[in-house]
Amino acid sequence: EGEIGKVVLRFHVHERGAIVSSAALDRLARRLITGTHSGAVKIHNFNNGALLYSFASREQEVSQLIR
């Protein structure tokens, strides 16, 4: 909740120690797309955290996500 800073939703999007370098929501705010410093990209259902797609690392940082 924004007013008191209480965590409302939390889920893990990448393995422990991964550095998320980019994150975006799709146009309908249903999917959370994240990219890591090591090049992995994952797409999660934003409402429940379920992993929808995972793309293998290309060993290059994901510096931006474009809709």
PDB file of N, CA, C and O in Angstrom, residues 27-57:
ATOM      1  N   ARG A  27       0.900  -3.651 -21.971  1.00  0.00           N
ATOM      2  CA  ARG A  27      -0.058  -2.541 -22.100  1.00  0.00           C
ATOM      3  C   ARG A  27      -1.277  -2.663 -21.194  1.00  0.00           C
ATOM      4  O   ARG A  27      -1.860  -1.666 -20.786  1.00  0.00           O
ATOM      5  N   LEU A  28      -1.681  -3.892 -20.884  1.00  0.00           N
ATOM      6  CA  LEU A  28      -2.850  -4.106 -20.030  1.00  0.00           C
ATOM      7  C   LEU A  28      -2.478  -4.337 -18.572  1.00  0.00           C
ATOM      8  O   LEU A  28      -3.337  -4.617 -17.743  1.00  0.00           O
ATOM      9  N   ALA A  29      -1.188  -4.222 -18.246  1.00  0.00           N
ATOM     10  CA  ALA A  29      -0.665  -4.436 -16.895  1.00  0.00           C
ATOM     11  C   ALA A  29      -1.001  -5.829 -16.370  1.00  0.00           C
ATOM     12  O   ALA A  29      -1.254  -6.024 -15.198  1.00  0.00           O
ATOM     13  N   ARG A  30      -0.988  -6.812 -17.262  1.00  0.00           N
ATOM     14  CA  ARG A  30      -1.249  -8.202 -16.879  1.00  0.00           C
ATOM     15  C   ARG A  30       0.023  -9.022 -16.772  1.00  0.00           C
ATOM     16  O   ARG A  30       0.058 -10.026 -16.087  1.00  0.00           O
ATOM     17  N   ARG A  31       1.060  -8.614 -17.502  1.00  0.00           N
ATOM     18  CA  ARG A  31       2.305  -9.379 -17.519  1.00  0.00           C
ATOM     19  C   ARG A  31       3.468  -8.495 -17.103  1.00  0.00           C
ATOM     20  O   ARG A  31       3.572  -7.344 -17.530  1.00  0.00           O
ATOM     21  N   LEU A  32       4.348  -9.059 -16.282  1.00  0.00           N
ATOM     22  CA  LEU A  32       5.572  -8.388 -15.882  1.00  0.00           C
ATOM     23  C   LEU A  32       6.711  -9.024 -16.671  1.00  0.00           C
ATOM     24  O   LEU A  32       6.912 -10.240 -16.606  1.00  0.00           O
ATOM     25  N   ILE A  33       7.418  -8.220 -17.435  1.00  0.00           N
ATOM     26  CA  ILE A  33       8.540  -8.699 -18.236  1.00  0.00           C
ATOM     27  C   ILE A  33       9.811  -8.181 -17.578  1.00  0.00           C
ATOM     28  O   ILE A  33       9.931  -6.981 -17.307  1.00  0.00           O
ATOM     29  N   THR A  34      10.753  -9.091 -17.305  1.00  0.00           N
ATOM     30  CA  THR A  34      12.005  -8.698 -16.674  1.00  0.00           C
ATOM     31  C   THR A  34      13.180  -9.232 -17.467  1.00  0.00           C
ATOM     32  O   THR A  34      13.118 -10.302 -18.062  1.00  0.00           O
ATOM     33  N   GLY A  35      14.253  -8.470 -17.460  1.00  0.00           N
ATOM     34  CA  GLY A  35      15.500  -8.884 -18.087  1.00  0.00           C
ATOM     35  C   GLY A  35      16.626  -8.709 -17.092  1.00  0.00           C
ATOM     36  O   GLY A  35      16.588  -7.803 -16.253  1.00  0.00           O
ATOM     37  N   THR A  36      17.631  -9.570 -17.182  1.00  0.00           N
ATOM     38  CA  THR A  36      18.723  -9.523 -16.215  1.00  0.00           C
ATOM     39  C   THR A  36      20.013  -9.030 -16.837  1.00  0.00           C
ATOM     40  O   THR A  36      20.168  -8.953 -18.050  1.00  0.00           O
ATOM     41  N   HIS A  37      20.948  -8.753 -15.959  1.00  0.00           N
ATOM     42  CA  HIS A  37      22.286  -8.337 -16.367  1.00  0.00           C
ATOM     43  C   HIS A  37      22.969  -9.430 -17.193  1.00  0.00           C
ATOM     44  O   HIS A  37      23.759  -9.139 -18.078  1.00  0.00           O
ATOM     45  N   SER A  38      22.619 -10.702 -16.924  1.00  0.00           N
ATOM     46  CA  SER A  38      23.243 -11.815 -17.649  1.00  0.00           C
ATOM     47  C   SER A  38      22.515 -12.157 -18.951  1.00  0.00           C
ATOM     48  O   SER A  38      22.943 -13.040 -19.681  1.00  0.00           O
ATOM     49  N   GLY A  39      21.376 -11.491 -19.250  1.00  0.00           N
ATOM     50  CA  GLY A  39      20.693 -11.684 -20.522  1.00  0.00           C
ATOM     51  C   GLY A  39      19.427 -12.520 -20.482  1.00  0.00           C
ATOM     52  O   GLY A  39      18.766 -12.674 -21.496  1.00  0.00           O
ATOM     53  N   ALA A  40      19.057 -13.065 -19.357  1.00  0.00           N
ATOM     54  CA  ALA A  40      17.828 -13.858 -19.258  1.00  0.00           C
ATOM     55  C   ALA A  40      16.604 -12.948 -19.287  1.00  0.00           C
ATOM     56  O   ALA A  40      16.637 -11.837 -18.756  1.00  0.00           O
ATOM     57  N   VAL A  41      15.531 -13.423 -19.906  1.00  0.00           N
ATOM     58  CA  VAL A  41      14.265 -12.677 -19.952  1.00  0.00           C
ATOM     59  C   VAL A  41      13.161 -13.615 -19.495  1.00  0.00           C
ATOM     60  O   VAL A  41      13.093 -14.769 -19.912  1.00  0.00           O
ATOM     61  N   LYS A  42      12.293 -13.110 -18.602  1.00  0.00           N
ATOM     62  CA  LYS A  42      11.157 -13.896 -18.123  1.00  0.00           C
ATOM     63  C   LYS A  42       9.901 -13.047 -18.152  1.00  0.00           C
ATOM     64  O   LYS A  42       9.948 -11.834 -17.948  1.00  0.00           O
ATOM     65  N   ILE A  43       8.782 -13.724 -18.415  1.00  0.00           N
ATOM     66  CA  ILE A  43       7.480 -13.056 -18.430  1.00  0.00           C
ATOM     67  C   ILE A  43       6.599 -13.759 -17.414  1.00  0.00           C
ATOM     68  O   ILE A  43       6.428 -14.984 -17.464  1.00  0.00           O
ATOM     69  N   HIS A  44       6.066 -12.986 -16.469  1.00  0.00           N
ATOM     70  CA  HIS A  44       5.212 -13.513 -15.405  1.00  0.00           C
ATOM     71  C   HIS A  44       3.818 -12.907 -15.470  1.00  0.00           C
ATOM     72  O   HIS A  44       3.659 -11.765 -15.896  1.00  0.00           O
ATOM     73  N   ASN A  45       2.844 -13.649 -14.997  1.00  0.00           N
ATOM     74  CA  ASN A  45       1.506 -13.114 -14.775  1.00  0.00           C
ATOM     75  C   ASN A  45       1.643 -12.148 -13.600  1.00  0.00           C
ATOM     76  O   ASN A  45       2.076 -12.547 -12.524  1.00  0.00           O
ATOM     77  N   PHE A  46       1.308 -10.885 -13.798  1.00  0.00           N
ATOM     78  CA  PHE A  46       1.508  -9.890 -12.748  1.00  0.00           C
ATOM     79  C   PHE A  46       0.554 -10.075 -11.568  1.00  0.00           C
ATOM     80  O   PHE A  46       0.859  -9.698 -10.458  1.00  0.00           O
ATOM     81  N   ASN A  47      -0.597 -10.690 -11.807  1.00  0.00           N
ATOM     82  CA  ASN A  47      -1.573 -10.856 -10.732  1.00  0.00           C
ATOM     83  C   ASN A  47      -1.199 -11.945  -9.738  1.00  0.00           C
ATOM     84  O   ASN A  47      -1.450 -11.808  -8.549  1.00  0.00           O
ATOM     85  N   ASN A  48      -0.606 -13.046 -10.222  1.00  0.00           N
ATOM     86  CA  ASN A  48      -0.313 -14.149  -9.301  1.00  0.00           C
ATOM     87  C   ASN A  48       1.145 -14.608  -9.304  1.00  0.00           C
ATOM     88  O   ASN A  48       1.513 -15.505  -8.570  1.00  0.00           O
ATOM     89  N   GLY A  49       1.981 -14.020 -10.156  1.00  0.00           N
ATOM     90  CA  GLY A  49       3.395 -14.346 -10.175  1.00  0.00           C
ATOM     91  C   GLY A  49       3.764 -15.581 -10.976  1.00  0.00           C
ATOM     92  O   GLY A  49       4.932 -15.948 -11.042  1.00  0.00           O
ATOM     93  N   ALA A  50       2.797 -16.241 -11.609  1.00  0.00           N
ATOM     94  CA  ALA A  50       3.077 -17.465 -12.364  1.00  0.00           C
ATOM     95  C   ALA A  50       4.001 -17.164 -13.550  1.00  0.00           C
ATOM     96  O   ALA A  50       3.798 -16.190 -14.269  1.00  0.00           O
ATOM     97  N   LEU A  51       5.011 -18.008 -13.734  1.00  0.00           N
ATOM     98  CA  LEU A  51       5.922 -17.874 -14.866  1.00  0.00           C
ATOM     99  C   LEU A  51       5.206 -18.312 -16.137  1.00  0.00           C
ATOM    100  O   LEU A  51       4.698 -19.424 -16.223  1.00  0.00           O
ATOM    101  N   LEU A  52       5.168 -17.449 -17.139  1.00  0.00           N
ATOM    102  CA  LEU A  52       4.511 -17.748 -18.410  1.00  0.00           C
ATOM    103  C   LEU A  52       5.515 -18.158 -19.483  1.00  0.00           C
ATOM    104  O   LEU A  52       5.277 -19.095 -20.231  1.00  0.00           O
ATOM    105  N   TYR A  53       6.633 -17.433 -19.562  1.00  0.00           N
ATOM    106  CA  TYR A  53       7.667 -17.710 -20.561  1.00  0.00           C
ATOM    107  C   TYR A  53       9.032 -17.428 -19.959  1.00  0.00           C
ATOM    108  O   TYR A  53       9.184 -16.532 -19.139  1.00  0.00           O
ATOM    109  N   SER A  54      10.018 -18.172 -20.419  1.00  0.00           N
ATOM    110  CA  SER A  54      11.402 -17.950 -20.001  1.00  0.00           C
ATOM    111  C   SER A  54      12.292 -18.097 -21.220  1.00  0.00           C
ATOM    112  O   SER A  54      12.181 -19.075 -21.963  1.00  0.00           O
ATOM    113  N   PHE A  55      13.135 -17.121 -21.451  1.00  0.00           N
ATOM    114  CA  PHE A  55      14.044 -17.140 -22.589  1.00  0.00           C
ATOM    115  C   PHE A  55      15.466 -17.271 -22.081  1.00  0.00           C
ATOM    116  O   PHE A  55      15.868 -16.578 -21.144  1.00  0.00           O
ATOM    117  N   ALA A  56      16.229 -18.133 -22.697  1.00  0.00           N
ATOM    118  CA  ALA A  56      17.595 -18.428 -22.264  1.00  0.00           C
ATOM    119  C   ALA A  56      18.489 -17.198 -22.352  1.00  0.00           C
ATOM    120  O   ALA A  56      18.291 -16.320 -23.185  1.00  0.00           O
ATOM    121  N   SER A  57      19.478 -17.207 -21.518  1.00  0.00           N
ATOM    122  CA  SER A  57      20.454 -16.134 -21.474  1.00  0.00           C
ATOM    123  C   SER A  57      21.278 -16.080 -22.756  1.00  0.00           C
ATOM    124  O   SER A  57      21.679 -17.099 -23.295  1.00  0.00           O
TER     125      SER A  57
END
